[in-house]
Amino acid sequence: MKLKGSCHCRRVDFSLESDHPYPYNLCYCSICRKTAGGGGYAINLSGDADSLQVKGDADVKVYQARIADPDTGQTTLSPARRHFCAHCGSALWAWDPRWPELIHPFASAIDTPLPLPPERTHLMLASRANWVELHADPQDHQFEGYPDESIAEWHTRVTGPK
């Protein structure tokens, strides 16, 4: 499915191909919540990095979060790069060099109508802010940390093979 997205001020437009367009993966980590999250969480999709086309690339900035080691307190730079509009601050997509073939656009930036997921995955619940109410349906999956399946595995399980 071709996904088209943009920032709020429309200085950045982008498109990419996605075999995984269901907005089911709600991340409650502090990074997503603070940089992208309406509702206290962000919803990440998955797309083909080679298909990414950007209009307004000069207006895109990158943020790399600092992550603290829970044992030592030392911080390191996350390899994940969160792209956002330098003018309106809209979160656009994340890219991580550990999985260079993937782009993870934020569903909040997608203008293409997306299919409704038959179930959702709530992840990083240990980082959920106390003011965020969890609205999980009985069929939804919940994880204190990362889920036990990838975005591709979820789509294969729920919607069938590509």
PDB file of C-alpha atoms in Angstrom:
ATOM      1  CA  MET A   1       0.000   0.000   0.000  1.00  0.00           C
ATOM      2  CA  LYS A   2       1.308   3.465  -0.851  1.00  0.00           C
ATOM      3  CA  LEU A   3       1.267   5.737   2.194  1.00  0.00           C
ATOM      4  CA  LYS A   4       1.331   9.511   1.838  1.00  0.00           C
ATOM      5  CA  GLY A   5       2.063  11.748   4.782  1.00  0.00           C
ATOM      6  CA  SER A   6       2.869  15.302   5.728  1.00  0.00           C
ATOM      7  CA  CYS A   7       3.640  17.612   8.590  1.00  0.00           C
ATOM      8  CA  HIS A   8       1.062  20.028   9.978  1.00  0.00           C
ATOM      9  CA  CYS A   9       2.427  23.123   8.205  1.00  0.00           C
ATOM     10  CA  ARG A  10       2.693  21.165   4.907  1.00  0.00           C
ATOM     11  CA  ARG A  11       6.344  22.086   4.314  1.00  0.00           C
ATOM     12  CA  VAL A  12       7.162  18.376   4.303  1.00  0.00           C
ATOM     13  CA  ASP A  13       5.304  15.788   2.229  1.00  0.00           C
ATOM     14  CA  PHE A  14       6.450  12.200   1.968  1.00  0.00           C
ATOM     15  CA  SER A  15       5.376   8.862   0.565  1.00  0.00           C
ATOM     16  CA  LEU A  16       6.507   5.256   0.831  1.00  0.00           C
ATOM     17  CA  GLU A  17       5.333   1.724   0.157  1.00  0.00           C
ATOM     18  CA  SER A  18       4.165  -0.323   3.123  1.00  0.00           C
ATOM     19  CA  ASP A  19       3.262  -3.984   3.439  1.00  0.00           C
ATOM     20  CA  HIS A  20       2.310  -3.243   7.066  1.00  0.00           C
ATOM     21  CA  PRO A  21      -0.167  -0.326   7.090  1.00  0.00           C
ATOM     22  CA  TYR A  22      -2.330  -1.242  10.089  1.00  0.00           C
ATOM     23  CA  PRO A  23      -1.923   1.314  12.926  1.00  0.00           C
ATOM     24  CA  TYR A  24      -2.021  -1.255  15.712  1.00  0.00           C
ATOM     25  CA  ASN A  25       1.261  -0.791  17.594  1.00  0.00           C
ATOM     26  CA  LEU A  26       0.815   1.793  20.372  1.00  0.00           C
ATOM     27  CA  CYS A  27       4.126   2.681  22.032  1.00  0.00           C
ATOM     28  CA  TYR A  28       4.000   4.303  25.484  1.00  0.00           C
ATOM     29  CA  CYS A  29       7.768   4.794  25.927  1.00  0.00           C
ATOM     30  CA  SER A  30       8.840   8.200  27.161  1.00  0.00           C
ATOM     31  CA  ILE A  31      10.652   8.976  23.908  1.00  0.00           C
ATOM     32  CA  CYS A  32       7.588   8.365  21.706  1.00  0.00           C
ATOM     33  CA  ARG A  33       5.261   9.975  24.228  1.00  0.00           C
ATOM     34  CA  LYS A  34       7.317  13.146  24.521  1.00  0.00           C
ATOM     35  CA  THR A  35       8.318  13.528  20.864  1.00  0.00           C
ATOM     36  CA  ALA A  36       5.224  12.313  19.034  1.00  0.00           C
ATOM     37  CA  GLY A  37       2.460  11.204  21.278  1.00  0.00           C
ATOM     38  CA  GLY A  38      -1.046  12.455  21.309  1.00  0.00           C
ATOM     39  CA  GLY A  39      -2.822  10.381  23.919  1.00  0.00           C
ATOM     40  CA  GLY A  40       0.444   9.590  25.657  1.00  0.00           C
ATOM     41  CA  TYR A  41       1.648   7.168  22.996  1.00  0.00           C
ATOM     42  CA  ALA A  42       2.784   7.003  19.383  1.00  0.00           C
ATOM     43  CA  ILE A  43       1.654   4.602  16.676  1.00  0.00           C
ATOM     44  CA  ASN A  44       4.393   3.390  14.365  1.00  0.00           C
ATOM     45  CA  LEU A  45       3.870   1.758  10.990  1.00  0.00           C
ATOM     46  CA  SER A  46       6.475   0.036   8.846  1.00  0.00           C
ATOM     47  CA  GLY A  47       7.513   0.787   5.286  1.00  0.00           C
ATOM     48  CA  ASP A  48      10.147   0.144   2.650  1.00  0.00           C
ATOM     49  CA  ALA A  49      13.048   2.573   3.151  1.00  0.00           C
ATOM     50  CA  ASP A  50      14.062   2.402  -0.519  1.00  0.00           C
ATOM     51  CA  SER A  51      10.628   3.696  -1.549  1.00  0.00           C
ATOM     52  CA  LEU A  52      10.717   6.825   0.678  1.00  0.00           C
ATOM     53  CA  GLN A  53      10.250  10.035  -1.309  1.00  0.00           C
ATOM     54  CA  VAL A  54      10.388  13.382   0.496  1.00  0.00           C
ATOM     55  CA  LYS A  55       9.363  16.846  -0.693  1.00  0.00           C
ATOM     56  CA  GLY A  56      10.715  19.520   1.639  1.00  0.00           C
ATOM     57  CA  ASP A  57      13.694  17.451   2.806  1.00  0.00           C
ATOM     58  CA  ALA A  58      15.559  20.627   3.827  1.00  0.00           C
ATOM     59  CA  ASP A  59      12.838  21.210   6.449  1.00  0.00           C
ATOM     60  CA  VAL A  60      13.337  17.786   8.061  1.00  0.00           C
ATOM     61  CA  LYS A  61      15.436  17.591  11.219  1.00  0.00           C
ATOM     62  CA  VAL A  62      16.572  14.546  13.156  1.00  0.00           C
ATOM     63  CA  TYR A  63      16.482  13.797  16.871  1.00  0.00           C
ATOM     64  CA  GLN A  64      18.430  10.978  18.536  1.00  0.00           C
ATOM     65  CA  ALA A  65      17.334  10.303  22.091  1.00  0.00           C
ATOM     66  CA  ARG A  66      19.752   9.762  24.934  1.00  0.00           C
ATOM     67  CA  ILE A  67      19.024   6.495  26.718  1.00  0.00           C
ATOM     68  CA  ALA A  68      20.056   5.900  30.320  1.00  0.00           C
ATOM     69  CA  ASP A  69      21.376   2.523  31.410  1.00  0.00           C
ATOM     70  CA  PRO A  70      19.125   1.483  34.334  1.00  0.00           C
ATOM     71  CA  ASP A  71      22.052  -0.054  36.229  1.00  0.00           C
ATOM     72  CA  THR A  72      24.750   2.587  35.802  1.00  0.00           C
ATOM     73  CA  GLY A  73      22.764   5.710  34.912  1.00  0.00           C
ATOM     74  CA  GLN A  74      25.176   6.347  32.033  1.00  0.00           C
ATOM     75  CA  THR A  75      23.537   7.655  28.903  1.00  0.00           C
ATOM     76  CA  THR A  76      24.221   6.702  25.328  1.00  0.00           C
ATOM     77  CA  LEU A  77      22.855   8.025  22.070  1.00  0.00           C
ATOM     78  CA  SER A  78      20.089   5.864  20.616  1.00  0.00           C
ATOM     79  CA  PRO A  79      20.862   4.671  17.096  1.00  0.00           C
ATOM     80  CA  ALA A  80      17.242   5.378  16.098  1.00  0.00           C
ATOM     81  CA  ARG A  81      16.746   8.653  14.262  1.00  0.00           C
ATOM     82  CA  ARG A  82      13.381  10.364  14.693  1.00  0.00           C
ATOM     83  CA  HIS A  83      12.611  12.728  11.818  1.00  0.00           C
ATOM     84  CA  PHE A  84      10.420  15.770  12.393  1.00  0.00           C
ATOM     85  CA  CYS A  85       9.493  19.063  10.723  1.00  0.00           C
ATOM     86  CA  ALA A  86      11.810  21.885  11.794  1.00  0.00           C
ATOM     87  CA  HIS A  87       8.964  24.415  11.539  1.00  0.00           C
ATOM     88  CA  CYS A  88       5.880  22.859  13.127  1.00  0.00           C
ATOM     89  CA  GLY A  89       7.526  20.024  15.077  1.00  0.00           C
ATOM     90  CA  SER A  90       5.371  17.243  13.585  1.00  0.00           C
ATOM     91  CA  ALA A  91       6.835  13.788  14.112  1.00  0.00           C
ATOM     92  CA  LEU A  92       7.209  12.175  10.674  1.00  0.00           C
ATOM     93  CA  TRP A  93       9.114   8.887  10.772  1.00  0.00           C
ATOM     94  CA  ALA A  94      11.829   6.964  12.559  1.00  0.00           C
ATOM     95  CA  TRP A  95      14.755   5.162  10.941  1.00  0.00           C
ATOM     96  CA  ASP A  96      17.272   2.905  12.631  1.00  0.00           C
ATOM     97  CA  PRO A  97      20.572   1.800  11.031  1.00  0.00           C
ATOM     98  CA  ARG A  98      20.175  -1.619  12.666  1.00  0.00           C
ATOM     99  CA  TRP A  99      17.272  -2.222  10.238  1.00  0.00           C
ATOM    100  CA  PRO A 100      18.215   0.015   7.294  1.00  0.00           C
ATOM    101  CA  GLU A 101      15.581  -1.438   4.977  1.00  0.00           C
ATOM    102  CA  LEU A 102      12.732  -0.104   7.165  1.00  0.00           C
ATOM    103  CA  ILE A 103      11.168   3.299   7.751  1.00  0.00           C
ATOM    104  CA  HIS A 104       8.681   3.647  10.610  1.00  0.00           C
ATOM    105  CA  PRO A 105       6.310   6.508   9.821  1.00  0.00           C
ATOM    106  CA  PHE A 106       4.154   7.783  12.643  1.00  0.00           C
ATOM    107  CA  ALA A 107       0.502   7.065  11.867  1.00  0.00           C
ATOM    108  CA  SER A 108      -0.284  10.594  13.071  1.00  0.00           C
ATOM    109  CA  ALA A 109       1.577  11.984  10.024  1.00  0.00           C
ATOM    110  CA  ILE A 110      -0.124   9.730   7.451  1.00  0.00           C
ATOM    111  CA  ASP A 111      -2.794  11.346   5.266  1.00  0.00           C
ATOM    112  CA  THR A 112      -3.775   8.140   3.433  1.00  0.00           C
ATOM    113  CA  PRO A 113      -6.796   6.412   4.996  1.00  0.00           C
ATOM    114  CA  LEU A 114      -5.466   3.470   6.993  1.00  0.00           C
ATOM    115  CA  PRO A 115      -7.213   0.139   7.629  1.00  0.00           C
ATOM    116  CA  LEU A 116      -8.640  -0.360  11.114  1.00  0.00           C
ATOM    117  CA  PRO A 117      -6.725  -3.024  13.035  1.00  0.00           C
ATOM    118  CA  PRO A 118      -8.737  -5.974  14.385  1.00  0.00           C
ATOM    119  CA  GLU A 119      -6.549  -5.878  17.511  1.00  0.00           C
ATOM    120  CA  ARG A 120      -3.865  -3.623  18.936  1.00  0.00           C
ATOM    121  CA  THR A 121      -0.578  -4.088  20.726  1.00  0.00           C
ATOM    122  CA  HIS A 122       0.159  -1.792  23.673  1.00  0.00           C
ATOM    123  CA  LEU A 123       3.914  -1.795  24.282  1.00  0.00           C
ATOM    124  CA  MET A 124       6.333  -0.219  26.725  1.00  0.00           C
ATOM    125  CA  LEU A 125       3.558   0.016  29.313  1.00  0.00           C
ATOM    126  CA  ALA A 126       6.159   0.243  32.085  1.00  0.00           C
ATOM    127  CA  SER A 127       6.903   3.736  30.712  1.00  0.00           C
ATOM    128  CA  ARG A 128       3.258   4.820  30.488  1.00  0.00           C
ATOM    129  CA  ALA A 129       2.572   8.156  32.176  1.00  0.00           C
ATOM    130  CA  ASN A 130       0.242   7.904  35.172  1.00  0.00           C
ATOM    131  CA  TRP A 131      -2.273  10.278  33.530  1.00  0.00           C
ATOM    132  CA  VAL A 132      -2.680   8.020  30.481  1.00  0.00           C
ATOM    133  CA  GLU A 133      -5.633   5.663  30.768  1.00  0.00           C
ATOM    134  CA  LEU A 134      -5.127   2.351  29.038  1.00  0.00           C
ATOM    135  CA  HIS A 135      -8.031   1.650  26.694  1.00  0.00           C
ATOM    136  CA  ALA A 136      -7.402  -1.952  25.703  1.00  0.00           C
ATOM    137  CA  ASP A 137     -10.020  -4.177  24.153  1.00  0.00           C
ATOM    138  CA  PRO A 138     -10.204  -7.838  25.234  1.00  0.00           C
ATOM    139  CA  GLN A 139      -8.411  -9.006  22.063  1.00  0.00           C
ATOM    140  CA  ASP A 140      -5.566  -6.490  22.483  1.00  0.00           C
ATOM    141  CA  HIS A 141      -2.092  -7.559  23.601  1.00  0.00           C
ATOM    142  CA  GLN A 142      -0.181  -5.746  26.342  1.00  0.00           C
ATOM    143  CA  PHE A 143       3.556  -5.690  27.057  1.00  0.00           C
ATOM    144  CA  GLU A 144       5.546  -3.972  29.815  1.00  0.00           C
ATOM    145  CA  GLY A 145       8.446  -3.768  27.344  1.00  0.00           C
ATOM    146  CA  TYR A 146       8.750  -4.781  23.720  1.00  0.00           C
ATOM    147  CA  PRO A 147       6.258  -7.238  22.197  1.00  0.00           C
ATOM    148  CA  ASP A 148       7.178 -10.797  21.395  1.00  0.00           C
ATOM    149  CA  GLU A 149       6.513 -10.362  17.661  1.00  0.00           C
ATOM    150  CA  SER A 150       7.672  -7.924  14.992  1.00  0.00           C
ATOM    151  CA  ILE A 151       5.422  -5.663  12.937  1.00  0.00           C
ATOM    152  CA  ALA A 152       5.812  -8.087   9.995  1.00  0.00           C
ATOM    153  CA  GLU A 153       4.966 -11.097  12.195  1.00  0.00           C
ATOM    154  CA  TRP A 154       1.855  -9.333  13.536  1.00  0.00           C
ATOM    155  CA  HIS A 155       0.643  -8.594  10.005  1.00  0.00           C
ATOM    156  CA  THR A 156       1.238 -12.194   8.881  1.00  0.00           C
ATOM    157  CA  ARG A 157      -0.603 -13.558  11.934  1.00  0.00           C
ATOM    158  CA  VAL A 158      -3.550 -11.154  11.773  1.00  0.00           C
ATOM    159  CA  THR A 159      -3.973 -10.370   8.072  1.00  0.00           C
ATOM    160  CA  GLY A 160      -2.280 -13.368   6.427  1.00  0.00           C
ATOM    161  CA  PRO A 161       0.858 -13.649   4.312  1.00  0.00           C
ATOM    162  CA  LYS A 162       1.749 -10.840   1.923  1.00  0.00           C
TER     163      LYS A 162
END
